[in-house]
mmCIF file of C-alpha atoms and ligand atoms in Angstrom:
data_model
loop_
_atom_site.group_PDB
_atom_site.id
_atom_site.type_symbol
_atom_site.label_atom_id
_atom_site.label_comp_id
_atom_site.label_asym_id
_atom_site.label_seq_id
_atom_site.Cartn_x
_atom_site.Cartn_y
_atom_site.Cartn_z
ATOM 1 C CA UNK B 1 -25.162 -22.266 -12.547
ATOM 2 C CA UNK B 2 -28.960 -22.309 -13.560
ATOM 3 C CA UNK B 3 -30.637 -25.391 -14.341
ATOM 4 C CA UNK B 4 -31.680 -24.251 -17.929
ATOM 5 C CA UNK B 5 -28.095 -23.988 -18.430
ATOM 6 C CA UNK B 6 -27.309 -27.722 -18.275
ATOM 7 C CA UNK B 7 -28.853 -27.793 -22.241
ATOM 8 C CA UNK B 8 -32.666 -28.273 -23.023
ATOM 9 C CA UNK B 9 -32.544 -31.688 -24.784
ATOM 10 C CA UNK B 10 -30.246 -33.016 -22.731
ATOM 11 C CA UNK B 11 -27.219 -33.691 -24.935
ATOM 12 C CA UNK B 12 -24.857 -31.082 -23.869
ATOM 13 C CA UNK B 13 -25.423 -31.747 -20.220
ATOM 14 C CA UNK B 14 -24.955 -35.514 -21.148
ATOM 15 C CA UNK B 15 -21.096 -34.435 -22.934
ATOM 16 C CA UNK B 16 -20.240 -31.662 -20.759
ATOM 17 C CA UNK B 17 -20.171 -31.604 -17.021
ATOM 18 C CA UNK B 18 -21.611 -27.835 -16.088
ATOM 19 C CA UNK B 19 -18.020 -25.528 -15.285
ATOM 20 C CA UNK B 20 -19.360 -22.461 -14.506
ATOM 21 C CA UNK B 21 -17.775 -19.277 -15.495
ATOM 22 C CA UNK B 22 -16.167 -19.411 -11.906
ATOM 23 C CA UNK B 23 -14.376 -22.595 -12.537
ATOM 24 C CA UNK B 24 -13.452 -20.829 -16.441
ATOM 25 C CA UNK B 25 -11.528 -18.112 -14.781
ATOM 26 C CA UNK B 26 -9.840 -20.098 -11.800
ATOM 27 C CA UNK B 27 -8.576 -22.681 -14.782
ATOM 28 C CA UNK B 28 -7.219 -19.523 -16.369
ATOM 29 C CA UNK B 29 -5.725 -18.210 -13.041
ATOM 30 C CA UNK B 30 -3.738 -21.537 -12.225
ATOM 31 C CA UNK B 31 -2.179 -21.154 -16.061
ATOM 32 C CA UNK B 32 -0.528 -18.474 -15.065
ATOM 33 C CA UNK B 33 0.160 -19.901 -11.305
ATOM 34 C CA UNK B 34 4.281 -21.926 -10.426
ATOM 35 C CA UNK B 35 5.127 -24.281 -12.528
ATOM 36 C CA UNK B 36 6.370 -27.085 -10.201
ATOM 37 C CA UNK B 37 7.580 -29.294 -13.103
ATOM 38 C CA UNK B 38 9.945 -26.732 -14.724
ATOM 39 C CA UNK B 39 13.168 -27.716 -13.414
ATOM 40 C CA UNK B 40 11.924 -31.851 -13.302
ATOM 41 C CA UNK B 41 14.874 -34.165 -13.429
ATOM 42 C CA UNK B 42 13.965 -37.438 -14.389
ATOM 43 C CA UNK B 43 15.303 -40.529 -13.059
ATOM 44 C CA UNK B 44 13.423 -43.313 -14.593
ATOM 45 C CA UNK B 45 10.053 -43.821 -16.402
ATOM 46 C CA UNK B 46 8.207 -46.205 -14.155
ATOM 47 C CA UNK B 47 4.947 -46.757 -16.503
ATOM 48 C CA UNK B 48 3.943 -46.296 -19.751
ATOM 49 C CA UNK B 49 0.746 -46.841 -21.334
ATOM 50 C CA UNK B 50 0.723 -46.024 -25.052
ATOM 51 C CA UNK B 51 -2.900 -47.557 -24.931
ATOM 52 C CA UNK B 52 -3.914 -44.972 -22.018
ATOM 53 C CA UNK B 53 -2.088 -42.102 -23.331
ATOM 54 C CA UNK B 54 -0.287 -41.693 -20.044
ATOM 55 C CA UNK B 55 3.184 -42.182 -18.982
ATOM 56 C CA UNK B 56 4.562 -42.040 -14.839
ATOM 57 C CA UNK B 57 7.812 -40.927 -14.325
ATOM 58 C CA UNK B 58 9.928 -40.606 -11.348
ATOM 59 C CA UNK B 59 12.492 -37.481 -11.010
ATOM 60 C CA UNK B 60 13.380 -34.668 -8.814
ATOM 61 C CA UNK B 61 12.185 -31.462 -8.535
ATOM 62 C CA UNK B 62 15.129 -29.435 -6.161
ATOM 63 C CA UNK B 63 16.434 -32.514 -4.780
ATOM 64 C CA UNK B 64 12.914 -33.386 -3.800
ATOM 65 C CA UNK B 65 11.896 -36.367 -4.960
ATOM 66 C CA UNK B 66 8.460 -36.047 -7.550
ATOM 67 C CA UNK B 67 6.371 -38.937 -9.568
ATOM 68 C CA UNK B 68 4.437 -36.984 -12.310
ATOM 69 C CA UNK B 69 1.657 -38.300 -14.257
ATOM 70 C CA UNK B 70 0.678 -37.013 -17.798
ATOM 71 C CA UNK B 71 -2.088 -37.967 -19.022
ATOM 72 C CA UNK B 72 -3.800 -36.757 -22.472
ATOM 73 C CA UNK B 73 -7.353 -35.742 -22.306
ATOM 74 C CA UNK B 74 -10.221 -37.609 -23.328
ATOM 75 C CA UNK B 75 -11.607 -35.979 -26.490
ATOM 76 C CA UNK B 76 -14.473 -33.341 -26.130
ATOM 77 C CA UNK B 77 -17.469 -33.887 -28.126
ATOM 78 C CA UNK B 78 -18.788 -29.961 -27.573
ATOM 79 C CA UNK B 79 -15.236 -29.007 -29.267
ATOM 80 C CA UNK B 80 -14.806 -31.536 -32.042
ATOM 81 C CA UNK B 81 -15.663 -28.891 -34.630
ATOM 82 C CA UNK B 82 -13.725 -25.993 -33.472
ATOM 83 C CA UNK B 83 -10.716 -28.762 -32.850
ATOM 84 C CA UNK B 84 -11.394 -29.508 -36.748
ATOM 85 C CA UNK B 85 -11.464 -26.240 -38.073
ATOM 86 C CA UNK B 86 -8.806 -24.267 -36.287
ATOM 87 C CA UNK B 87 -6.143 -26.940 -36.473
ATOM 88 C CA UNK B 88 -3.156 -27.527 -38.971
ATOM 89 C CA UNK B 89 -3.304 -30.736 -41.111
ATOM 90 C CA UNK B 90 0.022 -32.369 -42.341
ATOM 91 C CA UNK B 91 -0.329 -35.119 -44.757
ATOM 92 C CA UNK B 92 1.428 -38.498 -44.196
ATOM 93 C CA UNK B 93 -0.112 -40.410 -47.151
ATOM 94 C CA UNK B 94 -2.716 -40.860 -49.275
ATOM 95 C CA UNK B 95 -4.054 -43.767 -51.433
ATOM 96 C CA UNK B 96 -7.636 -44.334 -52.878
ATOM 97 C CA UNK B 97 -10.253 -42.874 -50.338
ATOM 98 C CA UNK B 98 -7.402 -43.342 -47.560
ATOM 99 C CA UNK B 99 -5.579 -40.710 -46.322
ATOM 100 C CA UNK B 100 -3.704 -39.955 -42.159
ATOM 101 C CA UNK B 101 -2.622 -36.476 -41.319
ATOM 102 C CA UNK B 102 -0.761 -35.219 -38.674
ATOM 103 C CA UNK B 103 -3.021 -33.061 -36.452
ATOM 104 C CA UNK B 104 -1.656 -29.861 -34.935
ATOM 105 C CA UNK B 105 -4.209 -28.398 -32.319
ATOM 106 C CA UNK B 106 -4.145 -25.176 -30.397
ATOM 107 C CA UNK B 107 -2.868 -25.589 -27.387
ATOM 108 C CA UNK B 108 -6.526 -25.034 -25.655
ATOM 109 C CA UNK B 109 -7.796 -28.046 -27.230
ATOM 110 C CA UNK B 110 -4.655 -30.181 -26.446
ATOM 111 C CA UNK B 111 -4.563 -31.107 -22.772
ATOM 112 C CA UNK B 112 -2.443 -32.667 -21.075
ATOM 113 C CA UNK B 113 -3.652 -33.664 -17.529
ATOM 114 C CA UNK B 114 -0.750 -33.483 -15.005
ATOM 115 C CA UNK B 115 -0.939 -34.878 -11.578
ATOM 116 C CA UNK B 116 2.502 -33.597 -9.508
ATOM 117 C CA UNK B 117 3.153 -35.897 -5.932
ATOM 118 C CA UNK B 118 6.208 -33.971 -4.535
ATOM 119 C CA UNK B 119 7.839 -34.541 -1.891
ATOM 120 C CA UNK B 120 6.605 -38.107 -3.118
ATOM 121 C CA UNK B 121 7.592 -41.149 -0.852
ATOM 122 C CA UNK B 122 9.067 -44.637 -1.897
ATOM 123 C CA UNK B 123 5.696 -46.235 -1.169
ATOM 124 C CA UNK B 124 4.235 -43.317 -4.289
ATOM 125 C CA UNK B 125 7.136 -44.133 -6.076
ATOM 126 C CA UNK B 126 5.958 -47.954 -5.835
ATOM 127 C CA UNK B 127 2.643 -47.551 -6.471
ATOM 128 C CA UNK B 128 3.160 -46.696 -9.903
ATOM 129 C CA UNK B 129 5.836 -48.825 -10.984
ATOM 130 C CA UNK B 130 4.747 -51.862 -12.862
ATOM 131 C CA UNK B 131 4.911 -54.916 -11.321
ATOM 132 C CA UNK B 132 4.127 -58.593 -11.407
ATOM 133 C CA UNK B 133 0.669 -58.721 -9.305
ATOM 134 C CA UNK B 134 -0.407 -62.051 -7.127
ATOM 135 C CA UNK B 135 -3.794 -62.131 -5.972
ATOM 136 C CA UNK B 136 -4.724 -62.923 -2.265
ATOM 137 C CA UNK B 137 -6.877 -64.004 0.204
ATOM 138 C CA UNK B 138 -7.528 -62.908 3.299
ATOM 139 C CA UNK B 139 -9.704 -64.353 6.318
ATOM 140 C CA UNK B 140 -10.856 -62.285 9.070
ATOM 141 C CA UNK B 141 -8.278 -63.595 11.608
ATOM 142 C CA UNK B 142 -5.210 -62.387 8.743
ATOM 143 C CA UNK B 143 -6.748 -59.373 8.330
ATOM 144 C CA UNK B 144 -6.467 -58.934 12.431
ATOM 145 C CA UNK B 145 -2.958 -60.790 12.373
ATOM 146 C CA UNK B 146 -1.289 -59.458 9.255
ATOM 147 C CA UNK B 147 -3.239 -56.954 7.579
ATOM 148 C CA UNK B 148 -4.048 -54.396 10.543
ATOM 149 C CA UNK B 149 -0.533 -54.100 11.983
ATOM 150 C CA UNK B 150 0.856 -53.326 8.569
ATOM 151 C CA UNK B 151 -1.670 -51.095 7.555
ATOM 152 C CA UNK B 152 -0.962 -49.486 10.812
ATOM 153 C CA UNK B 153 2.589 -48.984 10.142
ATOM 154 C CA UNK B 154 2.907 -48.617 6.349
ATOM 155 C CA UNK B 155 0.005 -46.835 4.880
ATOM 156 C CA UNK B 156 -0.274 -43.498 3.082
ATOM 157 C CA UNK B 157 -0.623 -40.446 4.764
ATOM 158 C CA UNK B 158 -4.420 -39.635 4.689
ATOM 159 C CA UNK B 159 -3.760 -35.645 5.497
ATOM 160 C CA UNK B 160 -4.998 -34.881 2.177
ATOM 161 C CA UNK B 161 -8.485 -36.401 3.099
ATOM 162 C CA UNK B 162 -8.300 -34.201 6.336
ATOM 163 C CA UNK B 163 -7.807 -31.159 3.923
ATOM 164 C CA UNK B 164 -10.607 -31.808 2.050
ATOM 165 C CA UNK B 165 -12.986 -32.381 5.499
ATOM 166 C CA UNK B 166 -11.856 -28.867 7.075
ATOM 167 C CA UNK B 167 -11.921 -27.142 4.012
ATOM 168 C CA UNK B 168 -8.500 -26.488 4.133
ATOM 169 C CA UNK B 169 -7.769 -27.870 0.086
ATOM 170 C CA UNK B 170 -10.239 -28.227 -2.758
ATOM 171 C CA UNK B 171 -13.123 -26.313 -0.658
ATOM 172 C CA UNK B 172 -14.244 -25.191 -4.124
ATOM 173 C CA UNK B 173 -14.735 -28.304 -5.780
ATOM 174 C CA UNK B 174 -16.995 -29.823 -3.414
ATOM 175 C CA UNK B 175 -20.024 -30.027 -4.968
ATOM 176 C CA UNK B 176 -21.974 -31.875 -1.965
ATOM 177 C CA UNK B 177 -21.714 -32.407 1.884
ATOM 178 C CA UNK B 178 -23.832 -33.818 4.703
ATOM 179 C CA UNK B 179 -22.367 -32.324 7.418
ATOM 180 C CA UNK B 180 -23.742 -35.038 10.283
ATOM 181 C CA UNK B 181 -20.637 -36.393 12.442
ATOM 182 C CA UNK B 182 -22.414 -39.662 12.324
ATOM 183 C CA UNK B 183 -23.946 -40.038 8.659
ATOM 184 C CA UNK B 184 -22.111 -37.292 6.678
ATOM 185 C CA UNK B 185 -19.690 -36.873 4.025
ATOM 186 C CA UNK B 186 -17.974 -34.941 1.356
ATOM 187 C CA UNK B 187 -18.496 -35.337 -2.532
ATOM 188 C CA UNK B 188 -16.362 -34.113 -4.955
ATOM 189 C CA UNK B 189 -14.411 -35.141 -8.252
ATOM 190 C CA UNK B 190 -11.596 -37.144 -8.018
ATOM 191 C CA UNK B 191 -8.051 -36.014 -8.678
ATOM 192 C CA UNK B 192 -8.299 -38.495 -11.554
ATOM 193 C CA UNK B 193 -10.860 -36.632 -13.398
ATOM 194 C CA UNK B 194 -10.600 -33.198 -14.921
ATOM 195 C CA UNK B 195 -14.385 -32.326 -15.495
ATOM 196 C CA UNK B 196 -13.806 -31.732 -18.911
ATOM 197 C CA UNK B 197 -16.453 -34.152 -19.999
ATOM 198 C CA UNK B 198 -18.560 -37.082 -18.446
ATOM 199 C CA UNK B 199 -17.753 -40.222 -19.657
ATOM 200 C CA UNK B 200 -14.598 -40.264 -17.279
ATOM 201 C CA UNK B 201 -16.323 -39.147 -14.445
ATOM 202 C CA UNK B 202 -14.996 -40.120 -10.897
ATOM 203 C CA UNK B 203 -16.057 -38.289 -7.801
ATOM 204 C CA UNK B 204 -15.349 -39.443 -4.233
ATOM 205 C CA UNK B 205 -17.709 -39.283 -1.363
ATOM 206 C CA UNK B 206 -14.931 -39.303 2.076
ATOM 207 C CA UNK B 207 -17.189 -39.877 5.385
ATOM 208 C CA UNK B 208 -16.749 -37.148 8.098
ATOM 209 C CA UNK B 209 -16.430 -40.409 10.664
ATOM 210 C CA UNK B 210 -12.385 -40.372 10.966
ATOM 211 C CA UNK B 211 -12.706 -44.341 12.963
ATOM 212 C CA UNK B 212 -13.706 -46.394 9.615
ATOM 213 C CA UNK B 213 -10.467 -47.560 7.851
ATOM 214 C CA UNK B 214 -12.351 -49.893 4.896
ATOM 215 C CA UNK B 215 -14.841 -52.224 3.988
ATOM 216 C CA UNK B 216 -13.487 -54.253 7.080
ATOM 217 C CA UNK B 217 -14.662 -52.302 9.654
ATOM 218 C CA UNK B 218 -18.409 -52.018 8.847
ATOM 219 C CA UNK B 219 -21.182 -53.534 10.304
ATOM 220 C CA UNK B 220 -24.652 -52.775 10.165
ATOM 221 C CA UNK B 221 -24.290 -50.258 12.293
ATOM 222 C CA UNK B 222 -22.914 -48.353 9.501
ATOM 223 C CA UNK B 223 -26.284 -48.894 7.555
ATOM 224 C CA UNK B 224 -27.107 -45.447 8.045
ATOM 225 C CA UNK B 225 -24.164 -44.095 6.724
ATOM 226 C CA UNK B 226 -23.811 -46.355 3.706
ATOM 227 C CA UNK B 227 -27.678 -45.310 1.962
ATOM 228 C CA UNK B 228 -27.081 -42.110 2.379
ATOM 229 C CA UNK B 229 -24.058 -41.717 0.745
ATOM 230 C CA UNK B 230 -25.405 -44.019 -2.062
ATOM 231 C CA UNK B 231 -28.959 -41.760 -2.129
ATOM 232 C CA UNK B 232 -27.391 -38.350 -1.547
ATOM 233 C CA UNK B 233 -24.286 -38.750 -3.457
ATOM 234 C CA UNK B 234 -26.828 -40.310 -6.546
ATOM 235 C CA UNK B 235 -28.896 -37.841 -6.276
ATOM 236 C CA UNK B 236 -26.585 -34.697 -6.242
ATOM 237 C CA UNK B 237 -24.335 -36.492 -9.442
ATOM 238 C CA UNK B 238 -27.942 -36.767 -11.062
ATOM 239 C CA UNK B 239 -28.655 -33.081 -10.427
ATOM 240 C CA UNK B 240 -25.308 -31.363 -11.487
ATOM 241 C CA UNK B 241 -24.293 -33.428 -13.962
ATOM 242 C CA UNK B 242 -27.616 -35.395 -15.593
ATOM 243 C CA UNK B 243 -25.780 -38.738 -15.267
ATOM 244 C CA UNK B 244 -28.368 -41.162 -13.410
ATOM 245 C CA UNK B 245 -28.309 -43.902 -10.694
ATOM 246 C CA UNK B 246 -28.070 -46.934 -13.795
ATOM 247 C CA UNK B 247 -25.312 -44.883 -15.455
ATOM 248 C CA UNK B 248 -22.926 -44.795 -12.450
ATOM 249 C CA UNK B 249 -20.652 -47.850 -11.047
ATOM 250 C CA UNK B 250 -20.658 -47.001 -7.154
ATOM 251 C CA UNK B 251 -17.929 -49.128 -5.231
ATOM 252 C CA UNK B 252 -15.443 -49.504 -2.145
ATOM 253 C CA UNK B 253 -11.878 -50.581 -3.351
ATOM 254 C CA UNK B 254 -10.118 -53.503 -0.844
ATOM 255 C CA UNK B 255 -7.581 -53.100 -0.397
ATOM 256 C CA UNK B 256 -7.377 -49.210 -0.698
ATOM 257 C CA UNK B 257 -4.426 -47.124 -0.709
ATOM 258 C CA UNK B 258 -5.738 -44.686 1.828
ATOM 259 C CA UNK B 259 -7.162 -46.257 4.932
ATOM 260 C CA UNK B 260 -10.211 -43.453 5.655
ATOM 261 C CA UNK B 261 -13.488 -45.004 3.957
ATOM 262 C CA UNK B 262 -14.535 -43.513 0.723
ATOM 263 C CA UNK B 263 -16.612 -44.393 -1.773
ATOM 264 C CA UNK B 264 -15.859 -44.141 -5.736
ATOM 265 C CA UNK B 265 -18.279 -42.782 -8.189
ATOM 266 C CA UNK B 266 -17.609 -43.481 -11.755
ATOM 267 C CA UNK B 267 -19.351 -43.737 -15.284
ATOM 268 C CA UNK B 268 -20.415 -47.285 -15.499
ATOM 269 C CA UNK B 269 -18.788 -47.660 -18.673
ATOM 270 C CA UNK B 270 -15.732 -46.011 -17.658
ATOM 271 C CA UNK B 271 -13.480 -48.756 -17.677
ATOM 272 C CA UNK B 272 -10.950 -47.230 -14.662
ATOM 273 C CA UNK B 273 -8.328 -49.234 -13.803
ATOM 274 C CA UNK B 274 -9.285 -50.900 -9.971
ATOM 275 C CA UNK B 275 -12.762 -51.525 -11.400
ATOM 276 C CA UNK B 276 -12.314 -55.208 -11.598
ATOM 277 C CA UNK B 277 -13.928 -58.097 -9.556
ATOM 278 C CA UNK B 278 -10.914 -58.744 -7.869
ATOM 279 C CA UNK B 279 -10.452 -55.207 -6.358
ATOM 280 C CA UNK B 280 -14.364 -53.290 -6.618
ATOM 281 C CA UNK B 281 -17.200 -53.859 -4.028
ATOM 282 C CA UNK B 282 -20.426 -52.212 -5.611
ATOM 283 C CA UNK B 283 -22.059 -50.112 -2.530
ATOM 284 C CA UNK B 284 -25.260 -51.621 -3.238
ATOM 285 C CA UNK B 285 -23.627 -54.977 -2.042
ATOM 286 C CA UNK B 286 -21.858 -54.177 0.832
ATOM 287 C CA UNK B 287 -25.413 -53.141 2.080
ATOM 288 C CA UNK B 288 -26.873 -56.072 1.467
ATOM 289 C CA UNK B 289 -24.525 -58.085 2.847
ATOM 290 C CA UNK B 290 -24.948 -56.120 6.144
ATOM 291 C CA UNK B 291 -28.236 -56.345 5.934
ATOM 292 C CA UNK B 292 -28.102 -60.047 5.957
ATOM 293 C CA UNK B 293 -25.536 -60.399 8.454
ATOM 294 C CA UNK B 294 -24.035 -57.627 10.573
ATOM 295 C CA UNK B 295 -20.114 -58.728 10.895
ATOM 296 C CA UNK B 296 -20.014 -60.266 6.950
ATOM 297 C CA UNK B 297 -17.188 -57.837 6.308
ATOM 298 C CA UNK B 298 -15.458 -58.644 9.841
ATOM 299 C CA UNK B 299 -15.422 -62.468 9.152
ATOM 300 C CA UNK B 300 -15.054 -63.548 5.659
ATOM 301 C CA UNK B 301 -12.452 -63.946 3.187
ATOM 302 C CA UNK B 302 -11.541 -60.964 0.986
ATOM 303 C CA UNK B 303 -9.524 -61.227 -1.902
ATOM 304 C CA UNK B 304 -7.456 -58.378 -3.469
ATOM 305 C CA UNK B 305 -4.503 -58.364 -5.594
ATOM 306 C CA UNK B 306 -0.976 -56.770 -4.192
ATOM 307 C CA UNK B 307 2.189 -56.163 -6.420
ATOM 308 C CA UNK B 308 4.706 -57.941 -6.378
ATOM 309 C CA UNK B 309 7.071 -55.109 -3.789
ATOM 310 C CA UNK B 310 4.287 -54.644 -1.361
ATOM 311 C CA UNK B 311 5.164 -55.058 2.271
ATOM 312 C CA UNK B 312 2.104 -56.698 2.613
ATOM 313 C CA UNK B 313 2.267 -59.838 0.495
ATOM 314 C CA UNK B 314 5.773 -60.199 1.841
ATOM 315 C CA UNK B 315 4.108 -60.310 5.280
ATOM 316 C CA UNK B 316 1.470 -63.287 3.664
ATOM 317 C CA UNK B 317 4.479 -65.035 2.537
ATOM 318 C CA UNK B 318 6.277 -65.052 6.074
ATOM 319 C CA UNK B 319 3.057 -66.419 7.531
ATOM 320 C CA UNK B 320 3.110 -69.555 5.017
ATOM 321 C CA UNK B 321 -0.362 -68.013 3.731
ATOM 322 C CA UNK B 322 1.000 -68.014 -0.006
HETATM 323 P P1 M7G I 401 -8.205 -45.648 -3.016
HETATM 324 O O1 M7G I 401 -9.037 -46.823 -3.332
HETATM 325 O O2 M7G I 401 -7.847 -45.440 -1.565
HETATM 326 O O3 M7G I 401 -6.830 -45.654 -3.791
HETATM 327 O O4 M7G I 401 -8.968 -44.380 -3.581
HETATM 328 P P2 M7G I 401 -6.417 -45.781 -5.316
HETATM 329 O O5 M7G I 401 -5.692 -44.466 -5.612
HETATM 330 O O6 M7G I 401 -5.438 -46.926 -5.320
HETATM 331 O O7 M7G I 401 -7.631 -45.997 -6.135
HETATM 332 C C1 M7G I 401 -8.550 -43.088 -3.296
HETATM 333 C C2 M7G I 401 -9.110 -42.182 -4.376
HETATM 334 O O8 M7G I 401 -8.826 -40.846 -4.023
HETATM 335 C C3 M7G I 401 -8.454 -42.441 -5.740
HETATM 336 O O9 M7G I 401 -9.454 -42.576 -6.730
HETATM 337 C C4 M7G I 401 -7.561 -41.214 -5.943
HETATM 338 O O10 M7G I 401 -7.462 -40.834 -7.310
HETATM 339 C C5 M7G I 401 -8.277 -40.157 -5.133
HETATM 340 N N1 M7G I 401 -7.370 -39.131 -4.593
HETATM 341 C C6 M7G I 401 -6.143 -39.340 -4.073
HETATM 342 N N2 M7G I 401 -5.630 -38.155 -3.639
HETATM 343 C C7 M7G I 401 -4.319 -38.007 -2.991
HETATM 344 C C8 M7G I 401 -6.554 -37.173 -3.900
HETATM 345 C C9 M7G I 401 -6.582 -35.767 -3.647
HETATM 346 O O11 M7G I 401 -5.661 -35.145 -3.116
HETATM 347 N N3 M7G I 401 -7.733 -35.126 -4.037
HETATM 348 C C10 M7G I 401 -8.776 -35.794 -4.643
HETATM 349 N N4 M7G I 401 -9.845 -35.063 -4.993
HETATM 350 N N5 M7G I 401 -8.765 -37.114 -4.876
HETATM 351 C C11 M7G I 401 -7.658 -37.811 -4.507
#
C-alpha cells in the first residue's frame, strides 16, 4: 500500500493500521472458510472477564479436546459513525437528559475475535484457567537446577514459531524480516491482535537463532542481535503503521510460555495483561545490562510469578526454595 495512503494529517494512520485491499479480500475468504467451532462441546468455562469482554472455555471439538477464546473487539474510531447510523436502537429507559439503549449492530461492525487451540493440551488447558498466583525468585544456580530441566521436559511445543521462520504459516502477515542466521528475525502481529486498529497493537519479532531459549541465555554476545531487533523492528512499526519509538512498550517476558526468544511489541498504553514489573523486561534494559556486564542475565535473581498448578513452582517447593 502507498505511503499517501496511510492519511495526510496523520489521524487515520494513527486509528487504523493500513489493511490493504489484499488483507480485505483474504478476511472475506476465511468467512466463508470451516468453521472449527460448529460442533464445540463445552466442558467448563475456565475464565471470564466481564471487564475484558472475553471469556475462555474448555470443550471438545470431535472428541478433540479445544480451549476457545472470544474476545469482543476494541471499538473502531474510523467506523463510529457508520456503527451509529446503520444500527437499531432499543430503549431501556429514559429520565431527564438520561437515557441507555440497547445497541443492535450489523454484524460487520460487531466482532468477535476468536482464537481456536485444538488439539489443545492440559498444559493450554492450564494456562487459562484462573488460578491463585505466587511470585518467585530465582538465582542463577535454580534456574540451572530447577528451572532448565523442567523447561526441558514440560514446555510448549514451539512448532508454531518454526512455521512462522520457514514460511510454512502466517507467511502473509509478516510485515518485516532480517534474514541473517546470526542477527535476524521475523516481525509480525501477534495472534492477540487483529489489526483492526492501533491502540491494541502487539507484534512479535521471533529470532532466526533456534539456540536462545529466554532472557537467561544472553550475554553480550547477543548485543548484536538485541539493537537490531529494537532499531529494525522500531523502525518498520514506525513506517507501516505511524506509531513511533516513545509510543511502543518493547519487552522480553520471564518466564515465557514458549522457550524460543521473542520480543513483544505493544502500544505503550496498551495495558496487556504480562505487562507488569513482575513479568516484562523492557529491551532497552536487557541491553544495558549486558552492556555493563556480559553474564547479568546468567547470574542474578529473576523474579516471575507462576500459578498456583504449574509444575514449576511445585518443583521450587520440593527444593525448600518457597
Ligand atoms: P510468551 O511470552 O512466550 O507467552 O509470548 P505468553 O503467551 O504467555 O505471553 C508468546 C507470544 O506469542 C504471545 O504474545 C502469544 O500471543 C503469541 N503467539 C502464540 N502463538 C501460539 C502464536 C501464533 O501461532 N502466531 C502468532 N502470530 N503469535 C502467537
Amino acid at each position: 500500500m502507498a505511503e499517501s495512503e496511510n492519511g495526510k494529517d496523520g489521524r487515520s494512520a494513527a486509528k487504523r493500521p493500513k489493511i490493504d485491499a489484499e488483507d480485505e479480500n483474504r478476511n472475506a475468504g476465511e468467512q466463508s472458510a470451516d468453521n472449527p467451532v460448529a460442533d464445540f462441546q463445552l466442558t467448563r468455562i475456565l475464565r471470564d472477564s466481564p471487564r475484558e469482554k472475553s471469556i475462555f472455555i474448555h470443550g471438545k471439538v470431535k472428541d478433540q479436546d479445544a480451549v476457545v477464546i472470544l474476545e469482543k473487539s476494541p471499538f473502531r474510531q474510523d467506523s463510529l459513525s457508520e456503527l451509529l447510523k446503520t444500527s437499531q436502537l432499543k430503549l431501556e429507559m429514559q429520565n431527564d437528559v438520561y437515557s441507555t439503549y440497547q445497541l443492535h449492530a450489523p454484524p460487520q461492525l460487531n466482532e468477535i475475535k476468536t482464537t481456536v487451540m485444538c488439539p489443545a493440551t492440559e498444559k493450554h488447558i492450564k494456562k487459562y484457567l484462573h488460578q491463585e498466583v505466587f511470585l518467585l525468585e530465582e538465582s542463577g544456580e535454580d534456574y540451572r537446577n530447577l528451572t532448565l530441566p523442567y523447561i526441558s521436559s514440560q514446555s510448549f511445543s514451539v512448532q508454531w514459531v518454526y512455521n512462522i521462520l520457514e514460511k510454512k504459516a502466517e507467511a502473509d502477515r509478516v510485515v518485516f524480516e532480517d534474514p541473517d542466521p546470526d542477527a535476524g528475525f521475523v516481525l509480525l502481529p501477534d495472534f492477540k491482535w487483529d489489526q483492526k486498529q492501533l491502540q491494541d497493537l502487539y507484534l512479535i519479532a521471533i529470532v532466526h537463532r533456534r539456540d536462545i531459549k529466554s532472557l537467561r541465555d544472553l550475554t553480550a554476545e547477543h548485543l548484536t542481535l538485541l539493537t537490531n531487533i529494537r532499531s529494525k523492528g522500531e523502525d518498520t512499526i514506525q513506517k507501516k503503521y505511524g506509531v513511533p519509538p516513545s509510543k511502543l512498550r518493547v519487552y522480553f517476558h520471564y518466564q515465557p510460555s514458549y522457550y524460543h526468544l521473542h520480543v513483544h511489541f505493544t502500544a505503550v498504553e496498551y495495558n496487556v495483561p504480562g505487562c507488569g514489573v513482575e513479568r516484562a523486561h523492557l529491551l532497552s534494559d536487557v541491553i544495558q545490562n549486558l552492556q555493563l556486564d556480559s553474564s547479568y542475565y546468567h547470574n542474578r535473581s529473576l523474579s516471575f510469578p507462576l500459578r498456583a498448578d504449574d509444575g514449576l513452582l511445585q518443583r521450587f517447593r520440593e527444593a525448600g526454595k518457597i
